[in-house]
GROMACS .gro file of C-alpha atoms in nm:
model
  262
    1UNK     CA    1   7.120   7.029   7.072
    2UNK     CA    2   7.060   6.666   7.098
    3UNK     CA    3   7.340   6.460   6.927
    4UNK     CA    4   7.065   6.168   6.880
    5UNK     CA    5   7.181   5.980   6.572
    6UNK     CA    6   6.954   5.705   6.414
    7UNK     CA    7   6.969   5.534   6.187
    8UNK     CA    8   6.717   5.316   5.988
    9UNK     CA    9   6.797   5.018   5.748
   10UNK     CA   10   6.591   4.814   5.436
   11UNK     CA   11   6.758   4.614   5.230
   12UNK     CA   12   7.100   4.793   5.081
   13UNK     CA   13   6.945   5.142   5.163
   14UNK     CA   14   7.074   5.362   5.476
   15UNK     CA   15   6.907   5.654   5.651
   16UNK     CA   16   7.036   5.883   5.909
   17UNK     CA   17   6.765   6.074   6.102
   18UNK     CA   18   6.914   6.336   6.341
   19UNK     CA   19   6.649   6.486   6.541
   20UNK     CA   20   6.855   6.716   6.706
   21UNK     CA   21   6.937   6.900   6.363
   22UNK     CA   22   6.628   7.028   6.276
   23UNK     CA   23   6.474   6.681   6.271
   24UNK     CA   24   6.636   6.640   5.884
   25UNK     CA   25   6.762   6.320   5.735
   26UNK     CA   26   7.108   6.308   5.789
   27UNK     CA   27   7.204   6.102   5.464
   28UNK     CA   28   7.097   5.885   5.262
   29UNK     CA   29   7.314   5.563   5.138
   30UNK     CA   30   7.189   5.343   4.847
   31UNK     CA   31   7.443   5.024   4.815
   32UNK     CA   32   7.686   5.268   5.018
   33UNK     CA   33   7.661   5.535   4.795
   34UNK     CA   34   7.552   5.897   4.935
   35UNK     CA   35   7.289   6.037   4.795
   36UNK     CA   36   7.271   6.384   4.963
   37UNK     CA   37   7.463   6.673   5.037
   38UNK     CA   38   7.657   6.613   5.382
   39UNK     CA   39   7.692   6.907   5.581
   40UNK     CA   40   7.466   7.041   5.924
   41UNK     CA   41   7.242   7.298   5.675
   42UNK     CA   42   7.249   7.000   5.413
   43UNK     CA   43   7.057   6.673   5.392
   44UNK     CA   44   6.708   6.699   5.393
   45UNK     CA   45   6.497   6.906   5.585
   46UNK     CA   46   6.139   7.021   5.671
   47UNK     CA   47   6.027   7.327   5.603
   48UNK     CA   48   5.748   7.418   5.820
   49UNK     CA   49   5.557   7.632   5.951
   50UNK     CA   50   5.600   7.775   5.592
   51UNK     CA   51   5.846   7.679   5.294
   52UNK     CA   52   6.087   7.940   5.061
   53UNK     CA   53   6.084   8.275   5.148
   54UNK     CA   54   5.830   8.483   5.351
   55UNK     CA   55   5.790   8.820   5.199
   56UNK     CA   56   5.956   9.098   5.415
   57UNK     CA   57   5.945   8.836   5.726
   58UNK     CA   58   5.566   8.920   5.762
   59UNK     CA   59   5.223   8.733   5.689
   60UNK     CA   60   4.848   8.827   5.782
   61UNK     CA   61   4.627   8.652   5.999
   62UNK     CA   62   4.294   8.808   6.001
   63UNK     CA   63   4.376   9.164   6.081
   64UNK     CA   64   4.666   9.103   6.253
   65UNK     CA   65   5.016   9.130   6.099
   66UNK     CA   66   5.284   8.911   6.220
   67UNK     CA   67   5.606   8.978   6.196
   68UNK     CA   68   5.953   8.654   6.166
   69UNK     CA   69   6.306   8.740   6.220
   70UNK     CA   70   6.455   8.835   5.884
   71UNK     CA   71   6.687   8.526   5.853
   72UNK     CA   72   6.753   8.599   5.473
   73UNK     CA   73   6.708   8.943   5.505
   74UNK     CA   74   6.497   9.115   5.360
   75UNK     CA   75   6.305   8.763   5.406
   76UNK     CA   76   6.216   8.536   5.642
   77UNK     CA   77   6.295   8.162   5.452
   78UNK     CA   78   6.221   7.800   5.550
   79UNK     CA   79   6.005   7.827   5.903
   80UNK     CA   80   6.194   7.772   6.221
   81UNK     CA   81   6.147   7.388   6.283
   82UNK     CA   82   6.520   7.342   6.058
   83UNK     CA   83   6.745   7.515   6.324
   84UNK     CA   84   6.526   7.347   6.677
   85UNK     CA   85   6.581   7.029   6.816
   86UNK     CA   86   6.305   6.756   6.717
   87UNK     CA   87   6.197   6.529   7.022
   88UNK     CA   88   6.189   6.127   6.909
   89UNK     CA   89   5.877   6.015   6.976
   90UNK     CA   90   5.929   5.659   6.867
   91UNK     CA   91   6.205   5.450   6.612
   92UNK     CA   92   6.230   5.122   6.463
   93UNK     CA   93   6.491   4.958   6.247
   94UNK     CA   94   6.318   5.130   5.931
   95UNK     CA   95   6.082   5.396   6.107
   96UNK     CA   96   6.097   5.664   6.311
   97UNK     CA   97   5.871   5.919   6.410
   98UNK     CA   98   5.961   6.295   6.538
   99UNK     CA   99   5.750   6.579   6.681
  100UNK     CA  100   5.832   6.966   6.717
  101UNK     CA  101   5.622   7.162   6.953
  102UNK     CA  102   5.577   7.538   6.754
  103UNK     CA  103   5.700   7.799   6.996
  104UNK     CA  104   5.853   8.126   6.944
  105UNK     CA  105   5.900   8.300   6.726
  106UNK     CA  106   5.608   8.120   6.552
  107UNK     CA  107   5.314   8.315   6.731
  108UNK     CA  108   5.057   8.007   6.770
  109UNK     CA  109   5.109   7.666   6.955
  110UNK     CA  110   5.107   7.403   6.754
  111UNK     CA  111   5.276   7.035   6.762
  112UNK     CA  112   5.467   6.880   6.402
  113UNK     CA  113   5.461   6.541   6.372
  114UNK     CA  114   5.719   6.396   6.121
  115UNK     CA  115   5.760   6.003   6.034
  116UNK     CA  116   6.073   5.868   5.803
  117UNK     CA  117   5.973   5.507   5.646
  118UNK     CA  118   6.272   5.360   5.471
  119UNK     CA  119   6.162   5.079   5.249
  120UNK     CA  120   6.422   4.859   4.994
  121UNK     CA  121   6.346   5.063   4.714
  122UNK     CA  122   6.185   5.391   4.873
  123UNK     CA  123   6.216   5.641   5.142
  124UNK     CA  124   5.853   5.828   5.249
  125UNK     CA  125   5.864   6.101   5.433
  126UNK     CA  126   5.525   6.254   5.604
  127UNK     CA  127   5.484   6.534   5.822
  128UNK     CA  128   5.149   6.683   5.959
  129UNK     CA  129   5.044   7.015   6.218
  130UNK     CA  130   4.784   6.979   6.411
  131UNK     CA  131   4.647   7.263   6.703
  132UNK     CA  132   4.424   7.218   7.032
  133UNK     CA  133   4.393   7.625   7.024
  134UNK     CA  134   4.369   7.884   6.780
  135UNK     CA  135   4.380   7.862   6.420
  136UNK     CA  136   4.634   7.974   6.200
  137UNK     CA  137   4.822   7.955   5.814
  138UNK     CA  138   5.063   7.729   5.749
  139UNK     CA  139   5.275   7.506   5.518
  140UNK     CA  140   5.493   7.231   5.514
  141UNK     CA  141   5.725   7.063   5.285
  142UNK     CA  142   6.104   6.918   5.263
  143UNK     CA  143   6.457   7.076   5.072
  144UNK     CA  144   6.638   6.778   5.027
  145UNK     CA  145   6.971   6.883   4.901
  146UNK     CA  146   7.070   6.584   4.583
  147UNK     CA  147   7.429   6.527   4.511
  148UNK     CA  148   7.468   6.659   4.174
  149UNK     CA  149   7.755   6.372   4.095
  150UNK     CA  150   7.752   6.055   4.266
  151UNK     CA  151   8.124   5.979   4.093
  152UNK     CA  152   8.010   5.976   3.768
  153UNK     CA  153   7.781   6.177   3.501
  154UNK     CA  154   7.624   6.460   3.638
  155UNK     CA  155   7.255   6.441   3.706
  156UNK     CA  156   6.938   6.548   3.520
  157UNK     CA  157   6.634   6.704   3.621
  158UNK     CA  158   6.300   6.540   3.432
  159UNK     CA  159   5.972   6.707   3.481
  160UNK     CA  160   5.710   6.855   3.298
  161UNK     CA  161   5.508   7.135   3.555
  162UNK     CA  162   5.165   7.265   3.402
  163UNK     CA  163   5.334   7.626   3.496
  164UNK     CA  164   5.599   7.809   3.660
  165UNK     CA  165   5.537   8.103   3.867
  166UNK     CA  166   5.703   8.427   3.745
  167UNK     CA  167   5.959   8.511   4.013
  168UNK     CA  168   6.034   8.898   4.076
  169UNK     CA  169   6.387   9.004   4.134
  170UNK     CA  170   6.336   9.012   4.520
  171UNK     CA  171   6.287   8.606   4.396
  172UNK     CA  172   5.934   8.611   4.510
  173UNK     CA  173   5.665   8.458   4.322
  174UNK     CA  174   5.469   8.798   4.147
  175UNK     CA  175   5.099   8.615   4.136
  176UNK     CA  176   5.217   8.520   3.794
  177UNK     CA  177   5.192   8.216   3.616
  178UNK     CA  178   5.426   8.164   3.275
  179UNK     CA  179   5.503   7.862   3.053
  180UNK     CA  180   5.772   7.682   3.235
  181UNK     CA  181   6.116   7.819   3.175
  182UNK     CA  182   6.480   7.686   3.078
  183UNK     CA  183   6.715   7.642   3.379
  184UNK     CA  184   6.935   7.685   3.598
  185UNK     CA  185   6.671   7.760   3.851
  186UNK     CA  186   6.570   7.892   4.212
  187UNK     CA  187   6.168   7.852   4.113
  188UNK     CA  188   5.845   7.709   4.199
  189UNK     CA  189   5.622   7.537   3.976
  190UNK     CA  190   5.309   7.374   3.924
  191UNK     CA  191   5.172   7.021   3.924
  192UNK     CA  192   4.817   7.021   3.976
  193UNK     CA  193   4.844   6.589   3.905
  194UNK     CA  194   5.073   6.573   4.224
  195UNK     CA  195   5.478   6.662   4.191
  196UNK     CA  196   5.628   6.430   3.969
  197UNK     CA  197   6.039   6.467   3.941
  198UNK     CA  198   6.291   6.258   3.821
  199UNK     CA  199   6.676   6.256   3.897
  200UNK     CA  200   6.871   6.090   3.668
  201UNK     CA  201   7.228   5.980   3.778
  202UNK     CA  202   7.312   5.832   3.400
  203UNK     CA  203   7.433   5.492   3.391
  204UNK     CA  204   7.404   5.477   3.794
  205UNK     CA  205   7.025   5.539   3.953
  206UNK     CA  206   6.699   5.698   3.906
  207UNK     CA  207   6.542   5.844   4.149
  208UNK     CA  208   6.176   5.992   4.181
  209UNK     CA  209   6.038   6.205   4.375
  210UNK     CA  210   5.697   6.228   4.445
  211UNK     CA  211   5.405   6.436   4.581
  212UNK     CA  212   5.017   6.452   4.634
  213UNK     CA  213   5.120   6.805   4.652
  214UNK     CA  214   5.050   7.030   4.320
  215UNK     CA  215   5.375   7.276   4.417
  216UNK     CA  216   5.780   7.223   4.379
  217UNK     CA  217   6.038   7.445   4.418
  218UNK     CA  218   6.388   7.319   4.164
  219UNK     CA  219   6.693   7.468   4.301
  220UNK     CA  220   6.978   7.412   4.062
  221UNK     CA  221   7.169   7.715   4.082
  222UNK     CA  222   7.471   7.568   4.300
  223UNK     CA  223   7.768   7.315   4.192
  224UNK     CA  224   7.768   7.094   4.474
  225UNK     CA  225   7.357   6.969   4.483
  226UNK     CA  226   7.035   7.013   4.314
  227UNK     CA  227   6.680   7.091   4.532
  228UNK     CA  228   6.360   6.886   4.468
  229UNK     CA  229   6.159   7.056   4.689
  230UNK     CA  230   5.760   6.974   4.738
  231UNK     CA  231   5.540   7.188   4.955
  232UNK     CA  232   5.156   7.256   5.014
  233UNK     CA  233   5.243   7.594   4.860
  234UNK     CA  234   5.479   7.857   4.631
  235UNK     CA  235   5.702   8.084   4.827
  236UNK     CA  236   5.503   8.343   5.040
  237UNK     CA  237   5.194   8.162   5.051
  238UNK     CA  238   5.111   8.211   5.406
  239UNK     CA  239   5.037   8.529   5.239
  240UNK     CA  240   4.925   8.408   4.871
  241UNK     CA  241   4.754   8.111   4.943
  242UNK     CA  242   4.729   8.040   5.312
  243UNK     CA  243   4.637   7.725   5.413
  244UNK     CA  244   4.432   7.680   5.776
  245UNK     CA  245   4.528   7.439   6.031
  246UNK     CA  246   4.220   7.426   6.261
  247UNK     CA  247   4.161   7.206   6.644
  248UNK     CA  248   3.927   6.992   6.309
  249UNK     CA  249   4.163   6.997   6.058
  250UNK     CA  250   4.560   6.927   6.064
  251UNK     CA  251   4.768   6.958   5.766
  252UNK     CA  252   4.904   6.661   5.625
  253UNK     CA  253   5.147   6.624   5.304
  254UNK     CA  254   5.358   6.339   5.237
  255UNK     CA  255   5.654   6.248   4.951
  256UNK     CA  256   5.808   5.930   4.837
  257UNK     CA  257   6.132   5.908   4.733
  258UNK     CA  258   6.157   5.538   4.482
  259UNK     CA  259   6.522   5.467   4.319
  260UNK     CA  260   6.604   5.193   4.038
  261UNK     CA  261   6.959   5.110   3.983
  262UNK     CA  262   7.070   5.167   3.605
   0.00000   0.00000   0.00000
């Protein structure tokens, strides 16, 4: 594993880009203060090719069934670009751009572009897959992992999804969709008008997240960090609601991170 460590500057803000780690973001530092969970499995990092948990390890292509290494068994979770090294392909003071060529397990070959742009106030993160061969489902997103105290109150979660999926006890979406539930929770919902979340560290920052993307998964359920997590789809949906990439037609999502002091 590459020990690569950048690290890009705007303003007071601070981001640490490790390619070698699963091509996550290391930290981020507003006025010095981190902002996410330190740790190797912590940060943030991109989930692709799929995001959450793949039923049983196993998706359909056609008539073929393809099988993933059961890395939560009974589920496969979170693709298999978080534990590979990402190759730089270029970095600036407040940009850099990775790529991650798909190879086994992942049956098709594929190449993952992902560019971090730090601005004062914002952090965007945008990651596309694109294929000279055959076609194939996938999805991409991020699991940033939020410091749930930055040293003072604890934060809050502000959203208002059009739905949440129902989630089974094997914590797999069932098809269903329900009026969005109390927390804590380790669920997906829906924001057809683009994800729209707000962290509120009271009396320190705000920070939104941000997503052309209609899905989120909020993870809540642990002391240390809260999840704000948008993806192209819920949890199993190379098998729910696949999404091609073709040699015509990468897929492309992007979020935006944009913090005000309080």
């Amino acid at each position: 594993m590459s020990n690569e460590h950048i690290t890009l500057t705007a303003g007071d803000a601070e981001v640490d880009v490790l390619p070698g780690n699963g091509g996550r973001v290391g930290g981020l530092r507003i006025g010095g203060v981190e902002l996410l969970r330190q740790g190797e499995k912590f940060g943030c990092f991109p989930m692709v090719p799929w995001c959450g948990r793949l039923r049983d390890g196993r998706f359909r292509d056609g008539a073929t069934v393809q099988q993933m290494p059961l890395n939560a068994p009974p589920h496969a979770i979170h693709g298999t670009a978080r534990t590979s090294p990402w190759r730089t392909a270029r970095k600036s003071t407040d940009e850099a751009v990775l790529t991650y060529d798909l190879t086994d397990p992942w049956p098709y070959s594929g190449r993952v572009t992902q560019q971090v742009v730090l601005g004062e106030e914002s952090l965007t993160l945008t990651m596309g897959v694109e294929t000279y061969e055959s076609s194939f489902p996938a999805q991409v997103g991020w699991h940033p992992w939020f410091l749930r105290n930055l040293g003072g109150e604890d934060v809050t979660i502000g959203f208002e999804p059009a739905w949440q999926e129902e989630r089974g006890d094997d914590h797999l979406p069932t098809g269903r969709r329900v009026d969005p539930r109390p927390g804590p929770w380790d669920d997906c919902f829906g924001m057809p008008g683009g994800v729209d979340v707000t962290l509120t560290w009271p009396g320190q920052l705000q920070l939104k997240v941000t997503s052309r993307e209609e899905w989120v998964v909020v993870y809540d359920e642990q002391d240390e960090a809260v999840c704000v997590e948008p993806q192209t789809g819920p949890p199993d949906g190379l098998n729910s609601h696949p999404r091609l990439v073709t040699p015509l037609e990468p897929l492309e999502a992007s979020t935006t991170w944009t913090w005000t002091r309080l």
